[in-house]
Tab-separated table of C-alpha atoms in Angstrom:
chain	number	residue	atom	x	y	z
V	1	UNK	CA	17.235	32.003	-28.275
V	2	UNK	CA	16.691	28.442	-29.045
V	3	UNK	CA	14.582	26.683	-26.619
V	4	UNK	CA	17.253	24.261	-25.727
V	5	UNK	CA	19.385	26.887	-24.109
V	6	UNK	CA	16.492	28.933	-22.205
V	7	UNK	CA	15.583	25.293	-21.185
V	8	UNK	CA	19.449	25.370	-19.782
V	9	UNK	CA	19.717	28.125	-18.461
V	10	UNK	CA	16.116	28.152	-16.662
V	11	UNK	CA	17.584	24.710	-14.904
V	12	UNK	CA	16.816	25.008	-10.956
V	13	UNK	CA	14.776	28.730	-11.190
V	14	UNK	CA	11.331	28.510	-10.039
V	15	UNK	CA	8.320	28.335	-12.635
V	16	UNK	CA	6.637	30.741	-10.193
V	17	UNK	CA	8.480	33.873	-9.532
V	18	UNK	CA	9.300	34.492	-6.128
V	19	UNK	CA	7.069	36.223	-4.053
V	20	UNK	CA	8.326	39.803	-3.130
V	21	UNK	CA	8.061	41.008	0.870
V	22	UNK	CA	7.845	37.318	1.426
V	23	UNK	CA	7.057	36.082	5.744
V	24	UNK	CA	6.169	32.300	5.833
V	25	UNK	CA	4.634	32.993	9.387
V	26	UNK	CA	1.122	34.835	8.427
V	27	UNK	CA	0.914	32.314	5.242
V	28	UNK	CA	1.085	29.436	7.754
V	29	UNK	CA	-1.581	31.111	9.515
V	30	UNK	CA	-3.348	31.766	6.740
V	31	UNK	CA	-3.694	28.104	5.685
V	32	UNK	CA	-3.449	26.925	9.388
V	33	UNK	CA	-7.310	28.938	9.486
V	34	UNK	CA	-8.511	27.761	6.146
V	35	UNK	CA	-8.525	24.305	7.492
V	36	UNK	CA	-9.710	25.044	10.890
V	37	UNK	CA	-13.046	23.859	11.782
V	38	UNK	CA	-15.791	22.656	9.663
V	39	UNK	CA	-14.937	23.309	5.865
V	40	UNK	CA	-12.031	24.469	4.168
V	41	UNK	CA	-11.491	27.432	2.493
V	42	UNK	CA	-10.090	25.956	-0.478
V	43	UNK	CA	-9.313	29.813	-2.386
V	44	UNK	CA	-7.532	30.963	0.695
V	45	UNK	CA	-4.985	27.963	0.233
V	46	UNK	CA	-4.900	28.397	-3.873
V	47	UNK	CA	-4.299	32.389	-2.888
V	48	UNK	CA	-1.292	31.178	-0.730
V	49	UNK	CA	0.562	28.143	-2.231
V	50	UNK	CA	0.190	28.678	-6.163
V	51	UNK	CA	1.808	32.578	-5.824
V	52	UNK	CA	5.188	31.433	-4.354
V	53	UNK	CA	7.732	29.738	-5.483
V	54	UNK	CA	8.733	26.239	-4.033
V	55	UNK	CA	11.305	27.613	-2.168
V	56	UNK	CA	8.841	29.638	-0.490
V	57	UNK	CA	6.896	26.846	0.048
V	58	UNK	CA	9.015	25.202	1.696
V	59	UNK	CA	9.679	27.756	4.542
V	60	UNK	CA	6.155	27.523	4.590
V	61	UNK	CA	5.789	24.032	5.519
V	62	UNK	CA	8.737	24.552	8.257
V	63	UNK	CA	6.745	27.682	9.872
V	64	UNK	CA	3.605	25.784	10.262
V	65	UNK	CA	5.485	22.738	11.576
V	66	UNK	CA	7.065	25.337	14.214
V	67	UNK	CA	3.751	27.526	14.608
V	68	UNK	CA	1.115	24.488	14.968
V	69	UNK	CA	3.206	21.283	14.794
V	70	UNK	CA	1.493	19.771	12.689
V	71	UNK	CA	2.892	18.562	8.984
V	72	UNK	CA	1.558	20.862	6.328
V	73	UNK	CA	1.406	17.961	3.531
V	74	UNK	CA	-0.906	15.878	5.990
V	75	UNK	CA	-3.282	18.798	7.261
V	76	UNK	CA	-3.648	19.305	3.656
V	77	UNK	CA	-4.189	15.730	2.476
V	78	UNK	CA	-6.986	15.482	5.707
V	79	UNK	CA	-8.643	18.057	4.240
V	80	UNK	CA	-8.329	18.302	0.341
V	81	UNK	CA	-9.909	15.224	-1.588
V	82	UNK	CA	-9.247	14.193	-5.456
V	83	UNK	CA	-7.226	16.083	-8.082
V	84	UNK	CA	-7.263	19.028	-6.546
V	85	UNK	CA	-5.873	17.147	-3.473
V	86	UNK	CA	-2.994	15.507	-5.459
V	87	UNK	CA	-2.178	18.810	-7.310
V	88	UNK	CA	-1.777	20.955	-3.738
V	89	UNK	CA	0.152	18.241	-2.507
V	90	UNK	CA	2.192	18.358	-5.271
V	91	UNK	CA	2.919	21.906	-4.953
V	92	UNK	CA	4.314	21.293	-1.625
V	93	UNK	CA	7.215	18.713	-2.868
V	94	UNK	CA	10.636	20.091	-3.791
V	95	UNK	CA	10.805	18.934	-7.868
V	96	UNK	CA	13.342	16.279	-7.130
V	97	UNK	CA	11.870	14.629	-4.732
V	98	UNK	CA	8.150	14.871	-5.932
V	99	UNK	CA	9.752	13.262	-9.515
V	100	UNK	CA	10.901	10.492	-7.257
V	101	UNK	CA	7.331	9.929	-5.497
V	102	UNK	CA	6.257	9.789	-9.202
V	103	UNK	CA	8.391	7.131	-10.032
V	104	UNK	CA	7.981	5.276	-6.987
V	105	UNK	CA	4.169	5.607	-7.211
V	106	UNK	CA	4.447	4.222	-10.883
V	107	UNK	CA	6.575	1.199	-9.885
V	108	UNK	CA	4.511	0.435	-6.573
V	109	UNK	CA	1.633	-2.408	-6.647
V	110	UNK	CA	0.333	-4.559	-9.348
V	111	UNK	CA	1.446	-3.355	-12.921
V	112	UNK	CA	3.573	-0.397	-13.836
V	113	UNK	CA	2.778	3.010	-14.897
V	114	UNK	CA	5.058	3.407	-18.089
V	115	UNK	CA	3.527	6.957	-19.440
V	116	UNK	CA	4.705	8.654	-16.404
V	117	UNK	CA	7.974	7.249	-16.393
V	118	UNK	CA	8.696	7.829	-19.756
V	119	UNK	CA	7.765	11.590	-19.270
V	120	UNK	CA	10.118	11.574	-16.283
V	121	UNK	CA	13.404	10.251	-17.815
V	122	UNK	CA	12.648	11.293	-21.010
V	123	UNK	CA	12.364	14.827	-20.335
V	124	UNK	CA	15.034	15.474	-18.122
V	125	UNK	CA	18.673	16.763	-18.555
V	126	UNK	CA	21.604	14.571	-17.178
V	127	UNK	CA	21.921	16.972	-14.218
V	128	UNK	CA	18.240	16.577	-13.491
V	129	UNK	CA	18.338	12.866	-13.876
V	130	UNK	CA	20.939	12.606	-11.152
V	131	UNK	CA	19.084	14.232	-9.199
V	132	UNK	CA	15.946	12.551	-9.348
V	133	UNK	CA	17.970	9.578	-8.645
V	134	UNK	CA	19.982	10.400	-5.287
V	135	UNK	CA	16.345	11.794	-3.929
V	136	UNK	CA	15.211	8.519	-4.690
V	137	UNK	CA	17.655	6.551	-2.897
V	138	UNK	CA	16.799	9.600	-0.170
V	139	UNK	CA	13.346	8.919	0.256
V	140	UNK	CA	12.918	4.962	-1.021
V	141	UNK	CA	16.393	3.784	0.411
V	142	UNK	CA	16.380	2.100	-2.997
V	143	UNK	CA	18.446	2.226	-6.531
V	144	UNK	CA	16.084	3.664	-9.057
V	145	UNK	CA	17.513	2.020	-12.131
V	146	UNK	CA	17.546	-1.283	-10.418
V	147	UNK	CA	13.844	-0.812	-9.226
V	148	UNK	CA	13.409	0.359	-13.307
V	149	UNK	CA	14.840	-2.378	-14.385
V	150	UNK	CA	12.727	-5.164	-12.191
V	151	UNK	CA	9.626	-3.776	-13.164
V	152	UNK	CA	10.367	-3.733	-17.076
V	153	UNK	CA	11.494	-5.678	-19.834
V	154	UNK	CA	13.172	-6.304	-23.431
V	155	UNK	CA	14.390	-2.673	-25.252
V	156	UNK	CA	11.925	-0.606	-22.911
V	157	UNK	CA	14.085	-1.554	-20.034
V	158	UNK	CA	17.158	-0.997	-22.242
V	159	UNK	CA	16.193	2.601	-23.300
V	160	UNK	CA	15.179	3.580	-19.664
V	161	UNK	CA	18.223	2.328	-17.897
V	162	UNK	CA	20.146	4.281	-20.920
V	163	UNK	CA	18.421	7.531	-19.901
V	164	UNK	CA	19.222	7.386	-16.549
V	165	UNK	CA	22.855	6.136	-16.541
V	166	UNK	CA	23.275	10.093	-17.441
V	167	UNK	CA	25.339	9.623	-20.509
V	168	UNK	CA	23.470	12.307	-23.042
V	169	UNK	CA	26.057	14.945	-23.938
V	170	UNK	CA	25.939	18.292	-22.828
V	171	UNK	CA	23.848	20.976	-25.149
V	172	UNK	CA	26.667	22.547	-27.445
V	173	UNK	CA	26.629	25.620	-30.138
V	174	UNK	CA	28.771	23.721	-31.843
V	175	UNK	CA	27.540	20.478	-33.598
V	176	UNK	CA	29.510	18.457	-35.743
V	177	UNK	CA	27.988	17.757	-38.822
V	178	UNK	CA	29.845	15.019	-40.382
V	179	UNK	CA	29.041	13.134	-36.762
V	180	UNK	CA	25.185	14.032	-37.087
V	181	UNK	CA	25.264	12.681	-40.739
V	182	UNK	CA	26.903	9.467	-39.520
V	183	UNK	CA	24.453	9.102	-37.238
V	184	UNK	CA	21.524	10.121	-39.481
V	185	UNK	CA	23.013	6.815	-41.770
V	186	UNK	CA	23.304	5.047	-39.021
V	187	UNK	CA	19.873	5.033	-37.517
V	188	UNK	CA	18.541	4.591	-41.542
V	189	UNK	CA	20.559	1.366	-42.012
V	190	UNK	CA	19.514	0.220	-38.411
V	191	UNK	CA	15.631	0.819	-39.423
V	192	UNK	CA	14.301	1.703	-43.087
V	193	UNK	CA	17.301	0.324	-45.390
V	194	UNK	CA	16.969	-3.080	-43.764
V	195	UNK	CA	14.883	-6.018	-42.945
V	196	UNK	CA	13.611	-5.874	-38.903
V	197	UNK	CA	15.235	-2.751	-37.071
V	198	UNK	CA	18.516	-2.431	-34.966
V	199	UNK	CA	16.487	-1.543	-31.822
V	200	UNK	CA	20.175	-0.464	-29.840
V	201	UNK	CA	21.580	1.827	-32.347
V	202	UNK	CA	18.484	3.775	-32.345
V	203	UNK	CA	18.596	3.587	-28.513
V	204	UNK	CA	22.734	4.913	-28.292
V	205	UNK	CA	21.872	7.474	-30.470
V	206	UNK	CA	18.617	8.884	-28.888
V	207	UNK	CA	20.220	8.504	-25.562
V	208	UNK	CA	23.512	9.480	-25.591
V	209	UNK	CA	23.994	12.973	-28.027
V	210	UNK	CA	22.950	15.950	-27.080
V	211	UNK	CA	19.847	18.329	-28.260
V	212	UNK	CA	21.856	20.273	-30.583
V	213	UNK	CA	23.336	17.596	-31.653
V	214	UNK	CA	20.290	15.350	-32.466
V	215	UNK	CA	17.984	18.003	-34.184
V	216	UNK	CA	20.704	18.378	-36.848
V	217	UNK	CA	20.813	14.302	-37.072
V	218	UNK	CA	16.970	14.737	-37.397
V	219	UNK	CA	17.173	17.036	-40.066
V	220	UNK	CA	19.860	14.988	-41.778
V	221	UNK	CA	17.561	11.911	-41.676
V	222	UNK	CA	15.266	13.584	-43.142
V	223	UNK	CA	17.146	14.485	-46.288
V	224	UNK	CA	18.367	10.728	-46.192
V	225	UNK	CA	15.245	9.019	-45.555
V	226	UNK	CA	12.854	10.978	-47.019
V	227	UNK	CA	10.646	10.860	-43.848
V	228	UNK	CA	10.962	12.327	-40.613
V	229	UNK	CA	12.991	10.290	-37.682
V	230	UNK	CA	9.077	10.214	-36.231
V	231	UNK	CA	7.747	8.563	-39.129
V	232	UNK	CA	10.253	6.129	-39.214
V	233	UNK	CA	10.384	5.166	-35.125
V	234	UNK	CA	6.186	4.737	-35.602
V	235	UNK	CA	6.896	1.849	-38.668
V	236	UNK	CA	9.548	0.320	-36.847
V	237	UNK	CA	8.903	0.074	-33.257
V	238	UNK	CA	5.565	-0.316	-31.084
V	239	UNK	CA	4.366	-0.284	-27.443
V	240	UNK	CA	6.636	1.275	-24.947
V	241	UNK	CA	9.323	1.523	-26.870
V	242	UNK	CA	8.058	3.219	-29.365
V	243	UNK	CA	6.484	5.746	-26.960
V	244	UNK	CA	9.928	6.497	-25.094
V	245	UNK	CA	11.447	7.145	-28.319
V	246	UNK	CA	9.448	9.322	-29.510
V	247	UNK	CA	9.096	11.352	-26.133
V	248	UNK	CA	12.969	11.731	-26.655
V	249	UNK	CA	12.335	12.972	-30.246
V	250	UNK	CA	9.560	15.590	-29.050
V	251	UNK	CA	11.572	17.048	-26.198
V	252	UNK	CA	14.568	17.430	-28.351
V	253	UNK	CA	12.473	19.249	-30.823
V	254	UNK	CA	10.704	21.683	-28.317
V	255	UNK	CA	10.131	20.912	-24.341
V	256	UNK	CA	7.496	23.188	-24.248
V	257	UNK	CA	5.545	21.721	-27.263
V	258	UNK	CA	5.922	18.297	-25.454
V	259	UNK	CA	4.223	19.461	-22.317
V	260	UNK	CA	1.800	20.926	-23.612
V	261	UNK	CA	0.591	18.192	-25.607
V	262	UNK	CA	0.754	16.303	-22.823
V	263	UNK	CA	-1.395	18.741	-20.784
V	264	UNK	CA	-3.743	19.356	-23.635
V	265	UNK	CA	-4.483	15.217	-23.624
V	266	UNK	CA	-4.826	14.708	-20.099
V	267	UNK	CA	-7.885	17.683	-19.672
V	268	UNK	CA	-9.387	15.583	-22.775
């Protein structure tokens, strides 16, 4: 099965399987004691929140509200410090809305954090995308793309408010070949076969068609260009840009391979 439709058809399951003869009431009490009193018994709350789902999670959270009334995320930030802080607390967000934090966090202050936004957006199916987007509005009471766009510029700005106006076509078996060939000539005539590069027919292209669709345009470049669409994107763009597009190109290739690059780098 081609990673492109397990990536599909995994949409919405939990990474971690669900925890059978599941009760949120003794795991609230379980963490509810590992942060009682002096210390914190960090393993008891690893034991707890990274073998169930988020789901589970959840009704965790609501039992301990109910049980102790106190917020789960807050005990936990009071007592957790540093990464492994941030990564507990992260385990306690529903995706959507801890993708929206994310973004929010990356837009909020002095400068912007582009990497993590171009992981985001990049990444993500249309359905996800939408998503991310009403849980923004949700939590921010603000438009994402609109907050997007005031905090970047030039084609960066261009290729991130394509991604998340949702227009990418949906995975197909089929793939139309004379279409992916057009587009493979398309994207050489807007980059190697002239002078200066056609920065928005790289963007359409990369934005709008699907998976399927764009791994047999990268394969047809390829044969046209005599380099790989990477190669090419690395001579003719730079900066942000350049990073988004290839984050595009890498998740279209393999998801999985893109993550764990990006995992691999960020224990460097």
């Amino acid at each position: 099965m081609a990673w492109w439709k397990a990536w599909s058809e995994e949409e919405g399951k939990p990474v971690i399987g669900v925890y059978s003869n599941f009760d949120p009431a003794p795991d609230a009490q379980t963490l509810y004691k590992a942060m009682k009193g002096l210390g914190t018994d960090e393993q008891a709350i690893i034991e707890v929140l990274t073998k169930r789902s988020n789901k589970q999670r959840q009704e965790i959270a609501k039992s301990f509200k109910a049980q102790f009334g106190k917020d789960l995320i807050d005990s936990l930030r009071s007592e957790l410090s540093g990464n492994f802080e941030r990564l507990i607390v992260a385990l306690m967000y529903p995706p959507y809305k801890y993708e929206a934090k994310e973004l929010y966090d990356a837009m909020k202050g002095v400068g912007t954090s582009e990497d993590v936004i171009i992981e985001i957006l990049a990444s993500r199916t249309k359905a996800q995308i939408k998503e991310i987007i009403k849980a923004y509005k949700e939590e921010y009471g603000s438009d994402l793309e609109q907050d997007i766009a005031s905090e970047t510029s030039g084609y960066f700005k261009q290729i991130l408010v394509c991604l998340l106006q949702g227009e990418r076509d949906n995975a197909s078996l089929y793939v139309d070949t004379a279409l992916a060939r057009q587009d493979a000539e398309a994207l050489f005539s807007a980059g190697e076969k002239i002078r200066g590069t056609d920065e928005i027919q790289f963007i359409t292209i990369l934005c709008k068609r699907s998976a399927t669709h764009l791994l047999k345009v990268f394969e047809e470049y390829q044969k046209l260009a005599g380099k790989s669409i990477e190669d090419s994107i690395k001579s003719e763009t730079k900066g942000s840009l350049e990073d988004a597009m290839l984050a595009i190109v890498r998740c279209t290739r393999n998801i999985r391979q893109y993550f764990a690059e990006r995992l691999y780098h960020a224990l460097k």
